[in-house]
N, CA, C and O atoms as a printed pandas DataFrame, in Angstrom:
     atom_number atom_name residue_name chain_id  residue_number  x_coord  y_coord  z_coord
0              1         N          VAL        A               1   44.394    3.186   -2.379
1              2        CA          VAL        A               1   45.783    2.747   -2.925
2              3         C          VAL        A               1   45.580    2.222   -4.390
3              4         O          VAL        A               1   46.295    2.640   -5.300
4              5         N          HIS        A               2   44.682    1.384   -4.577
5              6        CA          HIS        A               2   44.510    0.848   -5.972
6              7         C          HIS        A               2   44.277    1.880   -6.944
7              8         O          HIS        A               2   44.802    1.841   -8.056
8              9         N          VAL        A               3   43.447    2.881   -6.539
9             10        CA          VAL        A               3   42.979    3.842   -7.595
10            11         C          VAL        A               3   44.281    4.875   -7.762
11            12         O          VAL        A               3   44.494    5.396   -8.856
12            13         N          PHE        A               4   45.014    5.100   -6.777
13            14        CA          PHE        A               4   46.357    5.928   -6.986
14            15         C          PHE        A               4   47.164    5.088   -7.944
15            16         O          PHE        A               4   47.741    5.704   -8.840
16            17         N          GLY        A               5   47.283    3.887   -7.898
17            18        CA          GLY        A               5   48.153    3.009   -8.706
18            19         C          GLY        A               5   47.619    3.032  -10.041
19            20         O          GLY        A               5   48.446    3.031  -10.953
20            21         N          MET        A               6   46.363    3.053  -10.339
21            22        CA          MET        A               6   45.708    3.212  -11.645
22            23         C          MET        A               6   46.067    4.587  -12.309
23            24         O          MET        A               6   46.511    4.652  -13.455
24            25         N          LEU        A               7   45.841    5.706  -11.495
25            26        CA          LEU        A               7   46.142    6.844  -12.150
26            27         C          LEU        A               7   47.598    7.112  -12.418
27            28         O          LEU        A               7   47.916    7.873  -13.331
28            29         N          ARG        A               8   48.535    6.494  -11.627
29            30        CA          ARG        A               8   49.836    6.560  -11.852
30            31         C          ARG        A               8   50.181    5.744  -13.207
31            32         O          ARG        A               8   50.932    6.205  -14.067
32            33         N          GLY        A               9   49.652    4.686  -13.287
33            34        CA          GLY        A               9   49.837    3.784  -14.442
34            35         C          GLY        A               9   49.184    4.539  -15.731
35            36         O          GLY        A               9   49.758    4.431  -16.815
36            37         N          LEU        A              10   48.068    5.252  -15.625
37            38        CA          LEU        A              10   47.483    5.788  -16.641
38            39         C          LEU        A              10   48.480    7.080  -17.119
39            40         O          LEU        A              10   48.618    7.357  -18.311
40            41         N          ALA        A              11   49.064    7.731  -16.178
41            42        CA          ALA        A              11   49.942    8.858  -16.559
42            43         C          ALA        A              11   51.246    8.291  -17.329
43            44         O          ALA        A              11   51.823    8.961  -18.185
44            45         N          ASP        A              12   51.664    6.977  -16.938
45            46        CA          ASP        A              12   52.802    6.480  -17.563
46            47         C          ASP        A              12   52.374    5.978  -19.020
47            48         O          ASP        A              12   53.132    5.941  -19.989
48            49         N          LEU        A              13   51.034    5.601  -19.008
49            50        CA          LEU        A              13   50.733    5.076  -20.455
50            51         C          LEU        A              13   50.559    6.289  -21.432
51            52         O          LEU        A              13   50.565    6.116  -22.651
52            53         N          PHE        A              14   50.412    7.443  -20.893
53            54        CA          PHE        A              14   50.497    8.652  -21.804
54            55         C          PHE        A              14   51.826    8.851  -22.372
55            56         O          PHE        A              14   51.909    9.441  -23.449
56            57         N          HIS        A              15   52.787    8.469  -21.833
57            58        CA          HIS        A              15   54.187    8.594  -22.193
58            59         C          HIS        A              15   54.780    7.512  -23.211
59            60         O          HIS        A              15   55.636    7.772  -24.057
60            61         N          ALA        A              16   54.235    6.346  -23.017
61            62        CA          ALA        A              16   54.827    5.305  -23.858
62            63         C          ALA        A              16   53.682    4.019  -23.983
63            64         O          ALA        A              16   52.924    3.645  -23.089
64            65         N          VAL        A              17   53.790    3.517  -25.246
65            66        CA          VAL        A              17   52.846    2.529  -25.493
66            67         C          VAL        A              17   53.339    1.193  -24.784
67            68         O          VAL        A              17   54.398    0.661  -25.117
68            69         N          ASN        A              18   52.645    0.759  -23.948
69            70        CA          ASN        A              18   52.984   -0.382  -23.027
70            71         C          ASN        A              18   51.868   -1.325  -22.860
71            72         O          ASN        A              18   51.049   -1.196  -21.949
72            73         N          PRO        A              19   51.821   -2.374  -23.821
73            74        CA          PRO        A              19   50.563   -3.421  -23.721
74            75         C          PRO        A              19   50.546   -4.160  -22.334
75            76         O          PRO        A              19   49.421   -4.465  -21.937
76            77         N          PRO        A              20   51.571   -4.487  -21.560
77            78        CA          PRO        A              20   51.450   -4.960  -20.354
78            79         C          PRO        A              20   50.794   -4.080  -19.258
79            80         O          PRO        A              20   49.972   -4.476  -18.431
80            81         N          LEU        A              21   51.304   -2.776  -19.387
81            82        CA          LEU        A              21   50.610   -1.766  -18.426
82            83         C          LEU        A              21   49.089   -1.562  -18.839
83            84         O          LEU        A              21   48.260   -1.361  -17.951
84            85         N          ARG        A              22   48.744   -1.606  -20.053
85            86        CA          ARG        A              22   47.366   -1.508  -20.508
86            87         C          ARG        A              22   46.616   -2.793  -19.915
87            88         O          ARG        A              22   45.536   -2.643  -19.343
88            89         N          ARG        A              23   47.160   -3.973  -20.046
89            90        CA          ARG        A              23   46.361   -4.972  -19.432
90            91         C          ARG        A              23   46.239   -5.001  -17.985
91            92         O          ARG        A              23   45.217   -5.398  -17.424
92            93         N          TYR        A              24   47.407   -4.530  -17.295
93            94        CA          TYR        A              24   47.265   -4.277  -15.835
94            95         C          TYR        A              24   46.123   -3.383  -15.482
95            96         O          TYR        A              24   45.247   -3.681  -14.671
96            97         N          LEU        A              25   46.201   -2.223  -16.175
97            98        CA          LEU        A              25   45.145   -1.157  -15.927
98            99         C          LEU        A              25   43.619   -1.668  -16.051
99           100         O          LEU        A              25   42.745   -1.431  -15.217
100          101         N          LEU        A              26   43.463   -2.354  -17.150
101          102        CA          LEU        A              26   42.127   -2.764  -17.432
102          103         C          LEU        A              26   41.743   -3.794  -16.457
103          104         O          LEU        A              26   40.589   -3.841  -16.031
104          105         N          GLY        A              27   42.698   -4.664  -16.061
105          106        CA          GLY        A              27   42.339   -5.805  -14.966
106          107         C          GLY        A              27   42.172   -5.135  -13.611
107          108         O          GLY        A              27   41.387   -5.607  -12.788
108          109         N          GLU        A              28   42.862   -4.092  -13.371
109          110        CA          GLU        A              28   42.803   -3.497  -12.098
110          111         C          GLU        A              28   41.456   -2.800  -11.928
111          112         O          GLU        A              28   40.853   -2.897  -10.859
112          113         N          ALA        A              29   40.895   -1.993  -13.107
113          114        CA          ALA        A              29   39.754   -1.484  -13.063
114          115         C          ALA        A              29   38.530   -2.507  -12.815
115          116         O          ALA        A              29   37.607   -2.255  -12.041
116          117         N          GLU        A              30   38.629   -3.564  -13.488
117          118        CA          GLU        A              30   37.689   -4.613  -13.279
118          119         C          GLU        A              30   37.735   -5.138  -11.804
119          120         O          GLU        A              30   36.692   -5.379  -11.195
120          121         N          HIS        A              31   38.928   -5.300  -11.268
121          122        CA          HIS        A              31   39.093   -5.800   -9.845
122          123         C          HIS        A              31   38.526   -4.720   -8.983
123          124         O          HIS        A              31   37.730   -5.115   -8.131
124          125         N          ILE        A              32   38.748   -3.559   -9.024
125          126        CA          ILE        A              32   38.152   -2.555   -8.176
126          127         C          ILE        A              32   36.637   -2.555   -8.265
127          128         O          ILE        A              32   35.973   -2.466   -7.232
128          129         N          LYS        A              33   36.051   -2.653   -9.486
129          130        CA          LYS        A              33   34.760   -2.620   -9.704
130          131         C          LYS        A              33   34.028   -3.845   -8.865
131          132         O          LYS        A              33   33.002   -3.745   -8.193
132          133         N          GLU        A              34   34.720   -4.861   -9.053
133          134        CA          GLU        A              34   34.136   -6.196   -8.229
134          135         C          GLU        A              34   34.222   -5.939   -6.994
135          136         O          GLU        A              34   33.276   -6.267   -6.278
136          137         N          HIS        A              35   35.284   -5.339   -6.462
137          138        CA          HIS        A              35   35.348   -4.978   -4.971
138          139         C          HIS        A              35   34.238   -4.025   -4.476
139          140         O          HIS        A              35   33.718   -4.104   -3.363
140          141         N          CYS        A              36   33.943   -3.147   -5.392
141          142        CA          CYS        A              36   32.762   -2.216   -5.119
142          143         C          CYS        A              36   31.399   -2.985   -5.039
143          144         O          CYS        A              36   30.550   -2.682   -4.201
144          145         N          PHE        A              37   31.249   -3.880   -5.847
145          146        CA          PHE        A              37   30.070   -4.658   -5.760
146          147         C          PHE        A              37   30.058   -5.576   -4.564
147          148         O          PHE        A              37   28.978   -5.764   -4.003
148          149         N          GLN        A              38   31.085   -6.133   -4.142
149          150        CA          GLN        A              38   31.207   -6.911   -3.006
150          151         C          GLN        A              38   30.964   -5.945   -1.707
151          152         O          GLN        A              38   30.295   -6.314   -0.741
152          153         N          ALA        A              39   31.509   -4.829   -1.791
153          154        CA          ALA        A              39   31.299   -3.905   -0.688
154          155         C          ALA        A              39   29.775   -3.431   -0.492
155          156         O          ALA        A              39   29.156   -3.344    0.568
156          157         N          ALA        A              40   29.361   -3.164   -1.721
157          158        CA          ALA        A              40   27.865   -2.718   -1.657
158          159         C          ALA        A              40   27.032   -3.806   -1.141
159          160         O          ALA        A              40   26.075   -3.574   -0.404
160          161         N          THR        A              41   27.408   -5.136   -1.552
161          162        CA          THR        A              41   26.358   -6.204   -1.112
162          163         C          THR        A              41   26.571   -6.340    0.369
163          164         O          THR        A              41   25.558   -6.429    1.063
164          165         N          ALA        A              42   27.780   -6.370    0.961
165          166        CA          ALA        A              42   28.066   -6.576    2.177
166          167         C          ALA        A              42   27.315   -5.479    3.034
167          168         O          ALA        A              42   26.711   -5.791    4.060
168          169         N          HIS        A              43   27.375   -4.294    2.607
169          170        CA          HIS        A              43   26.793   -3.053    3.191
170          171         C          HIS        A              43   25.130   -3.332    3.200
171          172         O          HIS        A              43   24.419   -3.141    4.187
172          173         N          GLU        A              44   24.718   -3.767    2.050
173          174        CA          GLU        A              44   23.228   -4.023    1.970
174          175         C          GLU        A              44   22.861   -5.136    3.037
175          176         O          GLU        A              44   21.843   -5.019    3.719
176          177         N          THR        A              45   23.615   -6.092    3.148
177          178        CA          THR        A              45   23.225   -7.137    4.153
178          179         C          THR        A              45   23.311   -6.656    5.568
179          180         O          THR        A              45   22.521   -7.046    6.429
180          181         N          THR        A              46   24.320   -5.767    5.810
181          182        CA          THR        A              46   24.442   -5.178    7.248
182          183         C          THR        A              46   23.259   -4.274    7.441
183          184         O          THR        A              46   22.674   -4.242    8.524
184          185         N          MET        A              47   22.876   -3.509    6.373
185          186        CA          MET        A              47   21.666   -2.489    6.672
186          187         C          MET        A              47   20.367   -3.220    6.913
187          188         O          MET        A              47   19.493   -2.732    7.629
188          189         N          THR        A              48   20.233   -4.448    6.285
189          190        CA          THR        A              48   18.965   -5.241    6.513
190          191         C          THR        A              48   18.980   -5.755    7.975
191          192         O          THR        A              48   17.898   -5.982    8.516
192          193         N          HIS        A              49   20.139   -5.955    8.650
193          194        CA          HIS        A              49   20.197   -6.505    9.913
194          195         C          HIS        A              49   20.317   -5.483   10.995
195          196         O          HIS        A              49   20.534   -5.811   12.162
196          197         N          SER        A              50   20.183   -4.314   10.631
197          198        CA          SER        A              50   20.590   -3.175   11.678
198          199         C          SER        A              50   19.403   -2.068   11.445
199          200         O          SER        A              50   18.645   -2.055   10.475
200          201         N          PHE        A              51   19.400   -1.168   12.509
201          202        CA          PHE        A              51   18.634   -0.100   12.418
202          203         C          PHE        A              51   19.337    1.232   12.038
203          204         O          PHE        A              51   19.517    2.135   12.855
204          205         N          GLY        A              52   19.741    1.291   10.664
205          206        CA          GLY        A              52   20.547    2.402   10.188
206          207         C          GLY        A              52   19.707    3.369    9.686
207          208         O          GLY        A              52   18.493    3.259    9.856
208          209         N          HIS        A              53   20.195    4.329    9.074
209          210        CA          HIS        A              53   19.463    5.473    8.374
210          211         C          HIS        A              53   19.299    5.147    6.880
211          212         O          HIS        A              53   20.215    4.946    6.083
212          213         N          PRO        A              54   18.030    5.128    6.643
213          214        CA          PRO        A              54   17.734    4.747    5.081
214          215         C          PRO        A              54   18.303    5.591    4.079
215          216         O          PRO        A              54   18.629    5.225    2.950
216          217         N          GLN        A              55   18.413    6.863    4.607
217          218        CA          GLN        A              55   19.094    7.895    3.652
218          219         C          GLN        A              55   20.605    7.573    3.538
219          220         O          GLN        A              55   21.225    7.845    2.510
220          221         N          ALA        A              56   21.131    7.046    4.510
221          222        CA          ALA        A              56   22.675    6.687    4.418
222          223         C          ALA        A              56   22.864    5.614    3.468
223          224         O          ALA        A              56   23.869    5.547    2.761
224          225         N          PHE        A              57   21.814    4.679    3.431
225          226        CA          PHE        A              57   21.940    3.514    2.593
226          227         C          PHE        A              57   21.974    4.043    0.982
227          228         O          PHE        A              57   22.782    3.626    0.153
228          229         N          ALA        A              58   20.955    5.019    0.727
229          230        CA          ALA        A              58   20.905    5.337   -0.675
230          231         C          ALA        A              58   22.148    6.159   -1.078
231          232         O          ALA        A              58   22.601    6.052   -2.218
232          233         N          ILE        A              59   22.702    6.968   -0.172
233          234        CA          ILE        A              59   23.836    7.717   -0.381
234          235         C          ILE        A              59   25.097    6.898   -0.758
235          236         O          ILE        A              59   25.878    7.181   -1.667
236          237         N          TYR        A              60   25.178    5.776    0.135
237          238        CA          TYR        A              60   26.241    4.949   -0.069
238          239         C          TYR        A              60   26.208    4.294   -1.387
239          240         O          TYR        A              60   27.262    4.240   -2.021
240          241         N          PHE        A              61   25.112    3.782   -1.891
241          242        CA          PHE        A              61   24.889    3.268   -3.169
242          243         C          PHE        A              61   25.198    4.278   -4.258
243          244         O          PHE        A              61   25.740    3.915   -5.302
244          245         N          GLU        A              62   24.871    5.509   -4.038
245          246        CA          GLU        A              62   25.015    6.542   -4.970
246          247         C          GLU        A              62   26.592    6.696   -5.202
247          248         O          GLU        A              62   27.072    6.681   -6.336
248          249         N          ILE        A              63   27.376    6.849   -4.022
249          250        CA          ILE        A              63   28.734    6.982   -4.032
250          251         C          ILE        A              63   29.382    5.804   -4.784
251          252         O          ILE        A              63   30.267    5.995   -5.618
252          253         N          MET        A              64   28.953    4.669   -4.490
253          254        CA          MET        A              64   29.569    3.507   -5.078
254          255         C          MET        A              64   29.266    3.478   -6.783
255          256         O          MET        A              64   30.089    3.104   -7.617
256          257         N          ASP        A              65   28.049    3.908   -7.040
257          258        CA          ASP        A              65   27.623    3.944   -8.569
258          259         C          ASP        A              65   28.613    4.905   -9.256
259          260         O          ASP        A              65   29.199    4.597  -10.295
260          261         N          ARG        A              66   28.781    6.161   -8.583
261          262        CA          ARG        A              66   29.540    7.259   -9.262
262          263         C          ARG        A              66   31.100    6.747   -9.353
263          264         O          ARG        A              66   31.793    7.036  -10.328
264          265         N          PHE        A              67   31.571    5.997   -8.305
265          266        CA          PHE        A              67   32.970    5.530   -8.396
266          267         C          PHE        A              67   33.062    4.559   -9.482
267          268         O          PHE        A              67   34.086    4.631  -10.162
268          269         N          LYS        A              68   32.180    3.642   -9.793
269          270        CA          LYS        A              68   32.077    2.771  -10.810
270          271         C          LYS        A              68   32.149    3.459  -12.234
271          272         O          LYS        A              68   32.861    3.057  -13.154
272          273         N          ARG        A              69   31.347    4.503  -12.278
273          274        CA          ARG        A              69   31.323    5.287  -13.587
274          275         C          ARG        A              69   32.661    5.979  -13.724
275          276         O          ARG        A              69   33.082    6.165  -14.865
276          277         N          ILE        A              70   33.295    6.335  -12.803
277          278        CA          ILE        A              70   34.676    7.026  -12.879
278          279         C          ILE        A              70   35.616    5.866  -13.361
279          280         O          ILE        A              70   36.380    6.081  -14.302
280          281         N          LEU        A              71   35.585    4.770  -12.807
281          282        CA          LEU        A              71   36.297    3.583  -13.258
282          283         C          LEU        A              71   36.131    3.250  -14.641
283          284         O          LEU        A              71   37.080    2.939  -15.360
284          285         N          ASP        A              72   34.715    3.320  -15.097
285          286        CA          ASP        A              72   34.412    3.062  -16.638
286          287         C          ASP        A              72   35.004    4.140  -17.535
287          288         O          ASP        A              72   35.312    3.883  -18.699
288          289         N          ARG        A              73   35.156    5.305  -17.017
289          290        CA          ARG        A              73   35.637    6.275  -17.872
290          291         C          ARG        A              73   37.228    6.155  -17.936
291          292         O          ARG        A              73   37.841    6.330  -18.989
292          293         N          LEU        A              74   37.852    5.841  -16.714
293          294        CA          LEU        A              74   39.230    5.648  -16.748
294          295         C          LEU        A              74   39.708    4.315  -17.725
295          296         O          LEU        A              74   40.809    4.221  -18.267
296          297         N          THR        A              75   38.704    3.411  -17.798
297          298        CA          THR        A              75   38.941    2.278  -18.667
298          299         C          THR        A              75   38.876    2.740  -20.144
299          300         O          THR        A              75   39.711    2.365  -20.968
300          301         N          ALA        A              76   37.956    3.484  -20.414
301          302        CA          ALA        A              76   37.702    4.154  -21.812
302          303         C          ALA        A              76   38.935    4.919  -22.134
303          304         O          ALA        A              76   39.422    4.756  -23.253
304          305         N          VAL        A              77   39.505    5.738  -21.289
305          306        CA          VAL        A              77   40.716    6.400  -21.647
306          307         C          VAL        A              77   41.945    5.475  -22.071
307          308         O          VAL        A              77   42.684    5.687  -23.033
308          309         N          VAL        A              78   42.026    4.396  -21.164
309          310        CA          VAL        A              78   43.166    3.403  -21.366
310          311         C          VAL        A              78   42.933    2.913  -22.697
311          312         O          VAL        A              78   43.856    2.955  -23.510
312          313         N          LYS        A              79   41.722    2.417  -23.039
313          314        CA          LYS        A              79   41.501    1.802  -24.300
314          315         C          LYS        A              79   41.798    2.776  -25.457
315          316         O          LYS        A              79   42.456    2.382  -26.421
316          317         N          LEU        A              80   41.319    4.074  -25.386
317          318        CA          LEU        A              80   41.685    5.074  -26.334
318          319         C          LEU        A              80   43.168    5.344  -26.501
319          320         O          LEU        A              80   43.633    5.507  -27.629
320          321         N          ILE        A              81   43.936    5.397  -25.398
321          322        CA          ILE        A              81   45.135    5.736  -25.473
322          323         C          ILE        A              81   45.956    4.586  -26.231
323          324         O          ILE        A              81   46.898    4.826  -26.986
324          325         N          SER        A              82   45.533    3.460  -25.966
325          326        CA          SER        A              82   46.148    2.204  -26.459
326          327         C          SER        A              82   46.024    2.118  -28.176
327          328         O          SER        A              82   46.927    1.775  -28.938
328          329         N          LYS        A              83   44.687    2.518  -28.532
329          330        CA          LYS        A              83   44.460    2.673  -30.063
330          331         C          LYS        A              83   45.286    3.591  -30.741
331          332         O          LYS        A              83   45.563    3.349  -31.915
332          333         N          LYS        A              84   45.771    4.712  -30.140
333          334        CA          LYS        A              84   46.415    5.764  -30.785
334          335         C          LYS        A              84   47.885    5.271  -30.880
335          336         O          LYS        A              84   48.541    5.599  -31.868
336          337         N          GLY        A              85   48.500    4.413  -29.799
337          338        CA          GLY        A              85   49.853    4.040  -29.851
338          339         C          GLY        A              85   50.271    3.052  -30.895
339          340         O          GLY        A              85   51.447    2.698  -30.974
């Protein structure tokens, strides 16, 4: 839901210079990245206390890392759009 809202806001930002929307999008990206960190930490704690699949652990962290990279790129796009406006 948060990512959908970010993408929707990004689309709106293409149509109009909107500093409050820009601040919202940058803040939301940071909020989602923090949530990813917390989720990864919780997952790591759970995996150390259970007999899980070691491969699943690595895959989960790779997914989270890729998701954070996507958010970094979205943040860069927001900043770039704001400079042009």
